[in-house]
């Protein structure tokens, strides 16, 4: 599969975000460097280790979006992942500077979706694209409606 | 999404494999225990750590199928993952005994696909199902036809 | 530092254990294979990933020694690691068959120590040696006396 | 063992470093947040995952110190770890902001040592202290004298 051609340009209202030129969509962005710990003997990032980068993106997005993690947890909500998928277009080498882009992809009655794009910082080329789908659950692990605090953060995400 | 109802029964010709009753398909199977290292603070296996279980399944399948890993590598072939996906149906707790089932899912000109099902050994219930798609590449990382040794192993997989 | 010369010979009373010839000490032993996930771009096991092998050894030893993990936890005890150390003598390659040897090293009022030796299965050579020191704590995370069930397992370890 | 009382104060010549008040020693410092991926079911960082933080500290120190990683590697040198050790004083919770402090600890004919201190950013308390010892090797993996570029970086570290 061909890598998507995505061009991220500054988002003047907030330097922690960028805008994808073609679609106009706003993404959160964090910079990261690849460690030996992320790689395997093929010399590039091990496929299972991309999910740490995605979590870092999601976690940073939520913090920057004012998501009250401790409060949501205290209210009894959890958001386990029930589905994920990733397309890998280019390997990522050790010590490579990368950008992790994250955005909300969708909100439904009992779930929230995120998507991710990792680019190579030096060329802007897309290395991979993925998504995670999260189900709202209560303390007993049963699906419930997404809590109001999460909905509010989602609705306020820049567009 | 509902967990698929899969029932694995013995495959008398070879104890390292099992047969799924409804579909009749043969899967390779390995037993494993969940370590603290596999879990996160939610108390269950972290989503990114399932790919280690999948790799263990794939690696065991290939060894048991007589895949000449060193020879294929010496011949200049590699099989990086270009796509993966997973559905999670039930969390897997620390110390849980699990079975990792793996099978070839497809073979095409330049790629090989595997699929995976992890079941909870005590109940037989399906915890997750996933797949990885691998592209044959040469030493320069360019897509090439799947090498003949790999094709042979694939064709000999029990059915 | 030189690798220690250790020679593990069968321990007839129980095939899950071996005896080190020179010292006469009994060690628990599990076999394992190195995955891509364990390695880094240097082609061999990443130093941080040895602790998964050690945990697997410790966890298997405890299971085989009849350690009632769930009961000890239900009784309110935990055994966090407060110190660890490892000497690496030889790199461990991808797909290498290894043996993880584990034994209790010491028991004191509020702590339990384990030690580990990983050997290369094909040559018997020692790849690394390490230890972990665990402190008994109660539900509040405060040091307490090692619980009686743990002491009993420790005292019954083969010698 | 008691946690050491370390107080890190600004190092005016370079904001990427801090000075430990009592000893006067200069340490490199990076900020980090703990992810779910770093934790295990006990709710805090898994002991094996501290080595990723240490690597991040070491890698950042070397970059900021102008270490020519690619050149040293091209010259045929590698610096595998042959010994490590860590003391854990306080658990580190999910999402905790931490500081990873790193410094050169010693230089000898064929080896280089680093040490690490992780503090909880909110209180300044020491969570753990560790070290790694690296042996200079050539392309054949044999011990050799530390290369001149590495020696130069080491000698220029702020004091």
Coordinates of C-alpha atoms in Angstrom, one line a residue:
Chain A
X1 CA 0.0 0.0 0.0
X2 CA 1.2 3.5 -0.8
X3 CA 2.0 5.9 2.0
X4 CA -0.6 8.7 2.2
X5 CA 0.7 12.1 1.2
X6 CA 0.1 14.2 4.2
X7 CA 1.5 17.7 4.7
X8 CA 1.4 19.2 8.1
X9 CA 1.6 23.0 8.4
X10 CA 1.6 25.3 11.4
X11 CA -1.6 25.8 13.3
X12 CA -1.2 29.4 14.5
X13 CA -3.7 29.4 17.4
X14 CA -1.7 26.7 19.3
X15 CA 1.9 25.5 18.6
X16 CA 1.2 22.1 20.1
X17 CA -1.0 21.4 17.1
X18 CA -0.6 21.3 13.3
X19 CA -3.0 21.3 10.4
X20 CA -2.9 18.8 7.6
X21 CA -2.9 20.9 4.4
X22 CA -5.1 18.8 2.1
X23 CA -7.8 17.7 4.5
X24 CA -7.7 20.8 6.7
X25 CA -7.8 18.5 9.8
X26 CA -6.0 19.6 13.0
X27 CA -3.7 17.1 14.7
X28 CA -1.8 17.2 18.0
X29 CA 1.9 16.7 17.6
X30 CA 4.8 15.6 19.8
X31 CA 8.5 15.1 18.9
X32 CA 10.3 12.0 19.9
X33 CA 13.6 10.2 19.3
X34 CA 14.0 6.5 18.6
X35 CA 16.0 4.5 21.3
X36 CA 17.8 1.2 21.0
X37 CA 15.0 -0.1 23.3
X38 CA 12.5 0.6 20.5
X39 CA 14.4 -1.3 17.8
X40 CA 15.0 -5.0 17.1
X41 CA 17.7 -6.8 15.3
X42 CA 16.5 -5.7 11.9
X43 CA 17.9 -2.3 12.9
X44 CA 14.6 -0.5 12.9
X45 CA 11.6 0.0 15.3
X46 CA 9.9 -3.3 16.3
X47 CA 6.3 -3.3 15.2
X48 CA 5.0 -3.9 18.7
X49 CA 6.8 -0.8 20.0
X50 CA 4.8 1.6 17.8
X51 CA 2.0 1.4 20.4
X52 CA 4.2 3.1 22.9
X53 CA 4.6 6.0 20.5
X54 CA 0.9 6.0 19.9
X55 CA 0.2 6.0 23.6
X56 CA 2.6 8.9 24.1
X57 CA 0.7 10.8 21.4
X58 CA -2.7 10.1 22.9
X59 CA -1.5 10.8 26.4
X60 CA 0.0 14.2 25.4
X61 CA -3.1 15.1 23.3
X62 CA -5.3 14.4 26.3
X63 CA -3.1 16.4 28.7
X64 CA -2.9 19.3 26.3
X65 CA -6.6 19.2 25.7
X66 CA -7.3 19.4 29.5
X67 CA -8.6 15.9 29.9
X68 CA -9.1 15.4 33.6
X69 CA -7.7 11.9 33.7
X70 CA -7.7 11.4 37.5
X71 CA -11.3 12.7 37.7
X72 CA -12.6 10.4 35.0
X73 CA -10.9 7.5 36.7
X74 CA -12.2 8.5 40.1
X75 CA -15.7 8.6 38.5
X76 CA -15.3 5.0 37.7
X77 CA -14.7 5.1 33.9
X78 CA -12.0 3.3 32.0
X79 CA -11.3 3.3 28.2
X80 CA -9.7 -0.1 27.2
X81 CA -8.8 -0.6 23.6
X82 CA -11.0 -3.1 21.8
X83 CA -9.5 -2.8 18.3
X84 CA -6.4 -1.4 16.7
X85 CA -4.7 -1.4 13.4
X86 CA -1.6 0.0 11.8
X87 CA -0.1 0.4 8.3
X88 CA 3.6 0.6 8.1
X89 CA 5.0 2.5 5.1
X90 CA 8.7 3.1 5.9
X91 CA 11.0 1.7 8.6
X92 CA 12.1 4.1 11.4
X93 CA 15.8 3.9 12.2
X94 CA 17.5 4.2 15.6
X95 CA 18.0 7.8 16.7
X96 CA 15.6 9.1 14.0
X97 CA 13.7 12.2 15.1
X98 CA 10.0 11.6 14.6
X99 CA 6.8 13.4 15.0
X100 CA 3.8 11.6 16.5
X101 CA 0.5 13.1 15.3
X102 CA -2.7 12.2 17.1
X103 CA -6.3 13.2 16.7
X104 CA -9.8 12.1 17.8
X105 CA -11.3 10.2 14.9
X106 CA -14.8 9.5 16.2
X107 CA -17.1 9.5 19.1
X108 CA -20.1 7.2 19.5
X109 CA -22.4 6.2 22.3
X110 CA -20.0 3.9 24.1
X111 CA -16.7 4.4 22.3
X112 CA -14.0 6.9 21.4
X113 CA -11.5 6.5 18.5
X114 CA -8.1 8.0 18.0
X115 CA -5.9 7.9 14.9
X116 CA -2.1 8.4 14.6
X117 CA 0.4 9.3 11.9
X118 CA 4.1 9.1 12.5
X119 CA 6.4 11.1 10.2
X120 CA 10.1 11.2 9.8
X121 CA 11.0 14.7 11.1
X122 CA 13.9 15.2 8.6
X123 CA 11.9 14.6 5.4
X124 CA 8.2 14.9 6.5
X125 CA 7.5 11.5 5.0
X126 CA 4.8 9.3 6.5
X127 CA 6.3 6.3 8.3
X128 CA 3.1 4.8 9.6
X129 CA -0.6 5.4 10.2
X130 CA -2.7 3.7 12.9
X131 CA -5.8 3.8 15.0
X132 CA -7.1 2.6 18.4
X133 CA -10.7 2.2 19.3
X134 CA -11.7 2.5 23.0
X135 CA -14.8 1.3 24.7
X136 CA -16.1 3.2 27.8
X137 CA -16.5 0.8 30.7
X138 CA -17.6 1.1 34.3
X139 CA -15.7 -0.4 37.3
X140 CA -17.1 -3.8 36.5
X141 CA -15.7 -3.6 33.0
X142 CA -19.2 -3.3 31.4
X143 CA -19.7 -1.0 28.4
X144 CA -21.4 2.3 29.4
X145 CA -22.0 5.6 27.8
X146 CA -18.9 7.8 27.3
X147 CA -18.7 10.0 30.4
X148 CA -19.6 13.7 30.0
X149 CA -16.1 15.0 30.8
X150 CA -14.6 13.0 28.0
X151 CA -17.3 14.1 25.6
X152 CA -16.6 17.7 26.5
X153 CA -12.9 17.3 25.7
X154 CA -13.7 15.6 22.5
X155 CA -16.1 18.4 21.4
X156 CA -13.5 21.1 22.2
X157 CA -10.8 19.6 20.1
X158 CA -9.6 22.3 17.6
X159 CA -11.0 22.0 14.1
Chain B
X1 CA -17.9 -6.6 18.6
X2 CA -18.7 -10.2 19.7
X3 CA -15.9 -12.7 20.3
X4 CA -15.9 -15.4 17.7
X5 CA -17.0 -18.8 19.0
X6 CA -14.0 -21.0 18.1
X7 CA -13.6 -24.5 19.4
X8 CA -10.2 -26.1 19.1
X9 CA -10.0 -29.9 19.2
X10 CA -7.0 -32.2 19.0
X11 CA -5.3 -32.8 15.7
X12 CA -4.2 -36.4 16.0
X13 CA -1.5 -36.3 13.3
X14 CA 0.6 -33.8 15.2
X15 CA 0.2 -32.7 18.9
X16 CA 1.7 -29.3 18.2
X17 CA -1.4 -28.4 16.1
X18 CA -5.1 -28.3 16.8
X19 CA -8.2 -28.1 14.6
X20 CA -10.9 -25.6 14.9
X21 CA -14.1 -27.6 14.9
X22 CA -16.5 -25.4 12.9
X23 CA -14.2 -24.3 10.1
X24 CA -12.0 -27.4 10.1
X25 CA -8.9 -25.2 9.8
X26 CA -5.7 -26.4 11.4
X27 CA -3.8 -24.0 13.7
X28 CA -0.4 -24.3 15.4
X29 CA -0.6 -23.9 19.2
X30 CA 1.7 -22.9 22.0
X31 CA 1.0 -22.4 25.7
X32 CA 2.2 -19.4 27.6
X33 CA 1.8 -17.7 31.0
X34 CA 1.3 -14.0 31.5
X35 CA 4.1 -12.2 33.4
X36 CA 4.0 -8.9 35.3
X37 CA 6.1 -7.6 32.4
X38 CA 3.2 -8.1 30.0
X39 CA 0.7 -6.2 32.1
X40 CA 0.1 -2.5 32.8
X41 CA -1.5 -0.7 35.7
X42 CA -5.0 -1.7 34.6
X43 CA -4.0 -5.1 35.8
X44 CA -4.2 -6.9 32.5
X45 CA -2.0 -7.4 29.4
X46 CA -1.0 -4.1 27.8
X47 CA -2.3 -3.9 24.2
X48 CA 1.2 -3.4 22.7
X49 CA 2.5 -6.5 24.4
X50 CA 0.2 -8.9 22.5
X51 CA 2.6 -8.6 19.6
X52 CA 5.2 -10.5 21.5
X53 CA 2.7 -13.3 22.0
X54 CA 1.9 -13.2 18.3
X55 CA 5.6 -13.3 17.4
X56 CA 6.1 -16.2 19.7
X57 CA 3.3 -18.1 17.9
X58 CA 4.6 -17.2 14.5
X59 CA 8.2 -18.1 15.5
X60 CA 7.1 -21.5 16.9
X61 CA 4.9 -22.3 14.0
X62 CA 7.8 -21.6 11.6
X63 CA 10.2 -23.7 13.6
X64 CA 7.8 -26.6 13.9
X65 CA 7.0 -26.3 10.2
X66 CA 10.7 -26.6 9.4
X67 CA 11.1 -23.1 8.1
X68 CA 14.9 -22.6 7.4
X69 CA 15.1 -19.1 8.9
X70 CA 18.9 -18.8 8.7
X71 CA 18.9 -20.0 5.1
X72 CA 16.2 -17.6 4.0
X73 CA 18.0 -14.8 5.7
X74 CA 21.3 -15.8 4.1
X75 CA 19.6 -15.9 0.7
X76 CA 18.8 -12.2 1.3
X77 CA 15.1 -12.2 2.1
X78 CA 13.4 -10.4 4.9
X79 CA 9.7 -10.3 5.8
X80 CA 8.9 -7.0 7.5
X81 CA 5.3 -6.4 8.6
X82 CA 3.5 -3.8 6.6
X83 CA 0.1 -4.1 8.2
X84 CA -1.4 -5.5 11.4
X85 CA -4.7 -5.5 13.2
X86 CA -6.2 -6.9 16.4
X87 CA -9.6 -7.2 18.0
X88 CA -9.6 -7.5 21.8
X89 CA -12.6 -9.4 23.3
X90 CA -11.6 -10.2 26.8
X91 CA -8.7 -8.9 29.1
X92 CA -6.0 -11.3 30.0
X93 CA -5.0 -11.3 33.6
X94 CA -1.5 -11.7 35.2
X95 CA -0.4 -15.3 35.5
X96 CA -3.3 -16.5 33.2
X97 CA -2.4 -19.6 31.2
X98 CA -3.1 -18.9 27.6
X99 CA -2.9 -20.6 24.2
X100 CA -1.5 -18.8 21.2
X101 CA -2.9 -20.2 18.0
X102 CA -1.3 -19.2 14.7
X103 CA -1.8 -20.1 11.1
X104 CA -0.9 -19.0 7.6
X105 CA -3.8 -16.9 6.3
X106 CA -2.7 -16.2 2.8
X107 CA 0.1 -16.2 0.3
X108 CA 0.4 -13.8 -2.7
X109 CA 3.1 -12.8 -5.1
X110 CA 5.1 -10.6 -2.7
X111 CA 3.5 -11.2 0.7
X112 CA 2.6 -13.7 3.4
X113 CA -0.1 -13.3 6.0
X114 CA -0.5 -14.9 9.4
X115 CA -3.4 -14.8 11.8
X116 CA -3.6 -15.4 15.5
X117 CA -6.1 -16.3 18.1
X118 CA -5.4 -16.2 21.8
X119 CA -7.6 -18.2 24.1
X120 CA -7.8 -18.4 27.9
X121 CA -6.6 -21.9 28.7
X122 CA -9.0 -22.5 31.6
X123 CA -12.2 -21.7 29.8
X124 CA -11.3 -21.9 26.1
X125 CA -12.8 -18.5 25.5
X126 CA -11.3 -16.3 22.8
X127 CA -9.4 -13.3 24.3
X128 CA -8.3 -11.7 21.0
X129 CA -7.8 -12.3 17.3
X130 CA -5.2 -10.6 15.1
X131 CA -3.3 -10.7 11.9
X132 CA 0.1 -9.6 10.5
X133 CA 0.9 -9.1 6.8
X134 CA 4.5 -9.4 5.7
X135 CA 6.1 -8.2 2.6
X136 CA 9.0 -10.1 1.0
X137 CA 11.9 -7.8 0.5
X138 CA 15.5 -8.2 -0.7
X139 CA 18.6 -6.8 1.0
X140 CA 17.8 -3.3 -0.3
X141 CA 14.4 -3.4 1.3
X142 CA 12.6 -3.6 -2.1
X143 CA 9.6 -5.8 -2.5
X144 CA 10.4 -9.1 -4.3
X145 CA 8.6 -12.4 -5.0
X146 CA 8.3 -14.6 -1.9
X147 CA 11.3 -17.0 -1.9
X148 CA 10.8 -20.6 -2.8
X149 CA 11.7 -22.0 0.6
X150 CA 9.0 -19.9 2.3
X151 CA 6.5 -20.9 -0.4
X152 CA 7.3 -24.6 0.2
X153 CA 6.7 -24.3 4.0
X154 CA 3.5 -22.5 3.4
X155 CA 2.2 -25.1 1.0
X156 CA 3.1 -27.9 3.4
X157 CA 1.1 -26.5 6.3
X158 CA -1.4 -29.1 7.6
X159 CA -4.9 -28.7 6.4
Chain C
X1 CA 35.0 -9.6 34.3
X2 CA 35.3 -13.3 33.5
X3 CA 32.2 -15.4 33.2
X4 CA 31.9 -17.9 36.0
X5 CA 32.4 -21.5 35.1
X6 CA 29.2 -23.2 36.1
X7 CA 28.3 -26.7 35.1
X8 CA 24.7 -27.7 35.5
X9 CA 24.0 -31.5 35.9
X10 CA 20.7 -33.3 36.2
X11 CA 19.0 -33.3 39.6
X12 CA 17.3 -36.8 39.6
X13 CA 14.7 -36.1 42.2
X14 CA 13.0 -33.5 40.1
X15 CA 13.5 -32.8 36.4
X16 CA 12.5 -29.1 36.7
X17 CA 15.7 -28.5 38.7
X18 CA 19.4 -29.0 38.0
X19 CA 22.5 -29.1 40.3
X20 CA 25.5 -26.9 39.7
X21 CA 28.4 -29.4 39.9
X22 CA 31.1 -27.4 41.7
X23 CA 29.0 -25.7 44.4
X24 CA 26.4 -28.4 44.7
X25 CA 23.6 -25.8 44.7
X26 CA 20.2 -26.7 43.2
X27 CA 18.7 -24.3 40.7
X28 CA 15.3 -24.2 39.0
X29 CA 15.5 -24.2 35.2
X30 CA 13.3 -23.2 32.3
X31 CA 14.1 -23.2 28.6
X32 CA 13.3 -20.2 26.4
X33 CA 13.9 -18.9 22.9
X34 CA 14.9 -15.4 22.0
X35 CA 12.4 -13.4 19.9
X36 CA 12.9 -10.3 17.7
X37 CA 11.0 -8.5 20.5
X38 CA 13.9 -9.2 22.9
X39 CA 16.6 -7.9 20.7
X40 CA 17.7 -4.4 19.6
X41 CA 19.6 -3.1 16.6
X42 CA 22.9 -4.4 17.8
X43 CA 21.4 -7.8 16.9
X44 CA 21.4 -9.3 20.4
X45 CA 19.2 -9.1 23.5
X46 CA 18.6 -5.6 24.8
X47 CA 19.9 -5.3 28.4
X48 CA 16.6 -4.1 29.7
X49 CA 14.9 -7.2 28.4
X50 CA 16.8 -9.7 30.5
X51 CA 14.5 -8.8 33.4
X52 CA 11.7 -10.4 31.6
X53 CA 13.7 -13.7 31.4
X54 CA 14.5 -13.3 35.1
X55 CA 10.9 -12.8 35.9
X56 CA 10.0 -15.8 33.9
X57 CA 12.5 -17.9 35.9
X58 CA 11.3 -16.5 39.2
X59 CA 7.7 -17.0 38.3
X60 CA 8.2 -20.6 37.1
X61 CA 10.3 -21.4 40.2
X62 CA 7.6 -20.1 42.5
X63 CA 4.9 -22.0 40.6
X64 CA 6.9 -25.2 40.7
X65 CA 7.7 -24.7 44.4
X66 CA 4.0 -24.5 45.2
X67 CA 4.0 -20.8 46.1
X68 CA 0.4 -19.7 46.7
X69 CA 0.7 -16.4 44.8
X70 CA -3.0 -15.5 45.0
X71 CA -3.2 -16.4 48.7
X72 CA -0.1 -14.3 49.6
X73 CA -1.6 -11.4 47.6
X74 CA -5.0 -11.8 49.3
X75 CA -3.2 -11.8 52.6
X76 CA -2.0 -8.3 51.8
X77 CA 1.6 -9.0 51.0
X78 CA 3.7 -7.7 48.0
X79 CA 7.3 -8.2 47.2
X80 CA 8.6 -5.2 45.2
X81 CA 12.2 -5.2 44.0
X82 CA 14.4 -2.7 45.8
X83 CA 17.7 -3.6 44.3
X84 CA 18.9 -5.5 41.2
X85 CA 22.2 -6.1 39.4
X86 CA 23.4 -8.0 36.4
X87 CA 26.7 -9.0 34.9
X88 CA 26.7 -9.7 31.1
X89 CA 29.4 -12.0 29.9
X90 CA 28.2 -13.0 26.4
X91 CA 25.6 -11.5 24.0
X92 CA 22.5 -13.7 23.3
X93 CA 21.5 -13.8 19.7
X94 CA 18.0 -13.9 18.1
X95 CA 16.4 -17.4 18.2
X96 CA 19.1 -18.7 20.5
X97 CA 17.9 -21.4 22.8
X98 CA 18.7 -20.4 26.4
X99 CA 18.2 -21.8 29.9
X100 CA 17.1 -19.5 32.7
X101 CA 18.3 -20.8 36.1
X102 CA 16.8 -19.3 39.3
X103 CA 17.3 -19.9 42.9
X104 CA 16.6 -18.3 46.3
X105 CA 19.7 -16.6 47.4
X106 CA 18.7 -15.4 50.8
X107 CA 16.0 -14.8 53.3
X108 CA 16.0 -12.1 56.0
X109 CA 13.5 -10.6 58.3
X110 CA 11.8 -8.3 55.7
X111 CA 13.3 -9.5 52.4
X112 CA 13.8 -12.3 50.0
X113 CA 16.6 -12.5 47.4
X114 CA 16.8 -14.4 44.1
X115 CA 19.6 -15.0 41.8
X116 CA 19.7 -15.9 38.1
X117 CA 22.1 -17.5 35.6
X118 CA 21.3 -17.6 31.9
X119 CA 23.2 -20.1 29.8
X120 CA 23.4 -20.7 26.1
X121 CA 21.7 -24.1 25.6
X122 CA 23.9 -25.2 22.8
X123 CA 27.3 -24.7 24.5
X124 CA 26.4 -24.5 28.2
X125 CA 28.3 -21.2 28.5
X126 CA 27.2 -18.6 30.9
X127 CA 25.7 -15.5 29.2
X128 CA 24.8 -13.5 32.3
X129 CA 24.3 -13.6 36.0
X130 CA 22.0 -11.4 38.0
X131 CA 20.0 -10.9 41.2
X132 CA 16.9 -9.2 42.5
X133 CA 16.2 -8.3 46.1
X134 CA 12.6 -8.0 47.2
X135 CA 11.2 -6.3 50.2
X136 CA 8.1 -7.6 51.9
X137 CA 5.4 -4.9 52.2
X138 CA 1.9 -4.6 53.4
X139 CA -1.0 -3.0 51.5
X140 CA 0.2 0.4 52.5
X141 CA 3.6 -0.3 50.9
X142 CA 5.4 -0.4 54.3
X143 CA 8.1 -3.0 55.0
X144 CA 6.8 -5.9 57.1
X145 CA 8.1 -9.4 58.1
X146 CA 8.1 -11.9 55.2
X147 CA 4.8 -13.8 55.4
X148 CA 4.8 -17.4 56.7
X149 CA 3.7 -18.9 53.4
X150 CA 6.7 -17.4 51.6
X151 CA 9.0 -18.5 54.3
X152 CA 7.7 -22.1 54.1
X153 CA 8.3 -22.2 50.3
X154 CA 11.7 -20.8 50.8
X155 CA 12.6 -23.4 53.4
X156 CA 11.4 -26.2 51.3
X157 CA 13.5 -25.3 48.2
X158 CA 15.6 -28.4 47.3
X159 CA 19.2 -28.4 48.5
Chain D
X1 CA 18.3 1.2 52.1
X2 CA 17.7 4.9 52.5
X3 CA 17.2 7.1 49.5
X4 CA 20.2 9.5 49.1
X5 CA 19.3 13.1 49.8
X6 CA 20.2 14.8 46.5
X7 CA 19.3 18.4 45.7
X8 CA 19.6 19.5 42.1
X9 CA 20.0 23.3 41.5
X10 CA 20.2 25.2 38.3
X11 CA 23.5 25.2 36.4
X12 CA 23.5 28.6 34.8
X13 CA 26.0 28.0 32.0
X14 CA 23.7 25.4 30.3
X15 CA 20.0 24.9 31.1
X16 CA 20.2 21.2 29.9
X17 CA 22.3 20.5 33.0
X18 CA 21.8 20.8 36.8
X19 CA 24.2 20.8 39.7
X20 CA 23.8 18.6 42.8
X21 CA 24.2 21.0 45.7
X22 CA 26.0 18.9 48.2
X23 CA 28.5 17.1 45.9
X24 CA 28.8 20.0 43.4
X25 CA 28.6 17.4 40.6
X26 CA 27.0 18.4 37.3
X27 CA 24.3 16.1 35.8
X28 CA 22.5 16.2 32.5
X29 CA 18.7 16.3 32.9
X30 CA 15.7 15.3 30.8
X31 CA 12.0 15.5 31.8
X32 CA 9.7 12.5 31.1
X33 CA 6.2 11.3 31.8
X34 CA 5.3 7.8 32.8
X35 CA 3.0 5.9 30.3
X36 CA 0.8 2.9 30.9
X37 CA 3.4 1.0 28.8
X38 CA 6.0 1.6 31.5
X39 CA 3.8 0.2 34.3
X40 CA 2.7 -3.2 35.4
X41 CA -0.2 -4.5 37.4
X42 CA 1.2 -3.3 40.6
X43 CA 0.3 0.2 39.3
X44 CA 3.8 1.5 39.1
X45 CA 6.8 1.4 36.8
X46 CA 8.0 -2.2 36.1
X47 CA 11.6 -2.6 37.2
X48 CA 12.8 -3.7 33.7
X49 CA 11.4 -0.6 32.2
X50 CA 13.7 1.8 34.1
X51 CA 16.4 0.9 31.6
X52 CA 14.5 2.7 28.9
X53 CA 14.5 5.8 31.0
X54 CA 18.2 5.4 31.7
X55 CA 18.9 4.9 27.9
X56 CA 16.9 8.1 27.2
X57 CA 19.0 9.9 29.7
X58 CA 22.3 8.6 28.3
X59 CA 21.3 9.1 24.8
X60 CA 20.2 12.7 25.5
X61 CA 23.4 13.4 27.4
X62 CA 25.5 12.2 24.5
X63 CA 23.6 14.2 22.0
X64 CA 23.8 17.3 24.1
X65 CA 27.5 16.7 24.7
X66 CA 28.1 16.6 20.9
X67 CA 28.9 12.9 20.9
X68 CA 29.3 11.9 17.2
X69 CA 27.4 8.6 17.4
X70 CA 27.4 7.8 13.7
X71 CA 31.1 8.6 13.4
X72 CA 32.1 6.4 16.3
X73 CA 30.0 3.6 14.9
X74 CA 31.4 4.1 11.5
X75 CA 34.9 3.9 13.1
X76 CA 34.0 0.4 14.2
X77 CA 33.4 1.0 17.9
X78 CA 30.5 -0.3 20.0
X79 CA 29.9 0.2 23.7
X80 CA 27.8 -2.8 25.0
X81 CA 26.8 -2.9 28.7
X82 CA 28.7 -5.5 30.7
X83 CA 27.3 -4.6 34.1
X84 CA 24.4 -2.7 35.6
X85 CA 22.8 -2.1 38.9
X86 CA 19.8 -0.2 40.3
X87 CA 18.5 0.7 43.8
X88 CA 14.8 1.5 43.9
X89 CA 13.7 3.8 46.7
X90 CA 10.2 4.9 45.8
X91 CA 7.7 3.6 43.2
X92 CA 6.9 5.8 40.2
X93 CA 3.2 6.1 39.4
X94 CA 1.5 6.3 36.0
X95 CA 1.6 9.8 34.5
X96 CA 4.1 11.0 37.1
X97 CA 6.4 13.7 35.8
X98 CA 10.0 12.6 36.4
X99 CA 13.5 13.9 35.8
X100 CA 16.2 11.6 34.5
X101 CA 19.6 12.8 35.6
X102 CA 22.7 11.2 33.9
X103 CA 26.4 11.7 34.2
X104 CA 29.7 10.1 33.3
X105 CA 30.9 8.2 36.3
X106 CA 34.2 7.0 35.1
X107 CA 36.6 6.4 32.2
X108 CA 39.2 3.6 32.1
X109 CA 41.3 2.1 29.4
X110 CA 38.6 -0.1 27.9
X111 CA 35.4 1.1 29.5
X112 CA 33.1 4.0 30.2
X113 CA 30.6 4.2 33.1
X114 CA 27.4 6.2 33.5
X115 CA 25.2 6.8 36.5
X116 CA 21.6 7.8 36.7
X117 CA 19.2 9.3 39.3
X118 CA 15.5 9.6 38.7
X119 CA 13.6 12.1 40.8
X120 CA 9.9 12.7 41.1
X121 CA 9.4 16.2 39.6
X122 CA 6.7 17.3 42.0
X123 CA 8.6 16.7 45.2
X124 CA 12.3 16.4 44.1
X125 CA 12.5 13.1 46.0
X126 CA 14.8 10.4 44.6
X127 CA 13.0 7.4 43.1
X128 CA 16.0 5.4 42.0
X129 CA 19.7 5.4 41.3
X130 CA 21.5 3.2 38.9
X131 CA 24.6 2.7 36.8
X132 CA 25.7 1.1 33.6
X133 CA 29.2 0.0 32.7
X134 CA 30.1 -0.1 29.0
X135 CA 33.0 -1.9 27.4
X136 CA 34.6 -0.5 24.2
X137 CA 34.7 -3.2 21.5
X138 CA 35.7 -3.4 17.9
X139 CA 33.7 -4.9 15.0
X140 CA 34.6 -8.4 16.2
X141 CA 33.2 -7.7 19.6
X142 CA 36.7 -7.7 21.3
X143 CA 37.6 -5.2 24.0
X144 CA 39.7 -2.3 22.7
X145 CA 40.8 1.0 24.0
X146 CA 38.0 3.6 24.3
X147 CA 38.1 5.6 21.0
X148 CA 39.5 9.2 21.0
X149 CA 36.2 10.8 20.1
X150 CA 34.5 9.3 23.1
X151 CA 37.4 10.2 25.4
X152 CA 37.1 13.8 24.1
X153 CA 33.4 14.1 24.9
X154 CA 34.0 12.6 28.3
X155 CA 36.7 15.0 29.1
X156 CA 34.6 18.0 28.1
X157 CA 31.6 17.1 30.3
X158 CA 30.9 20.1 32.5
X159 CA 32.2 20.0 36.0

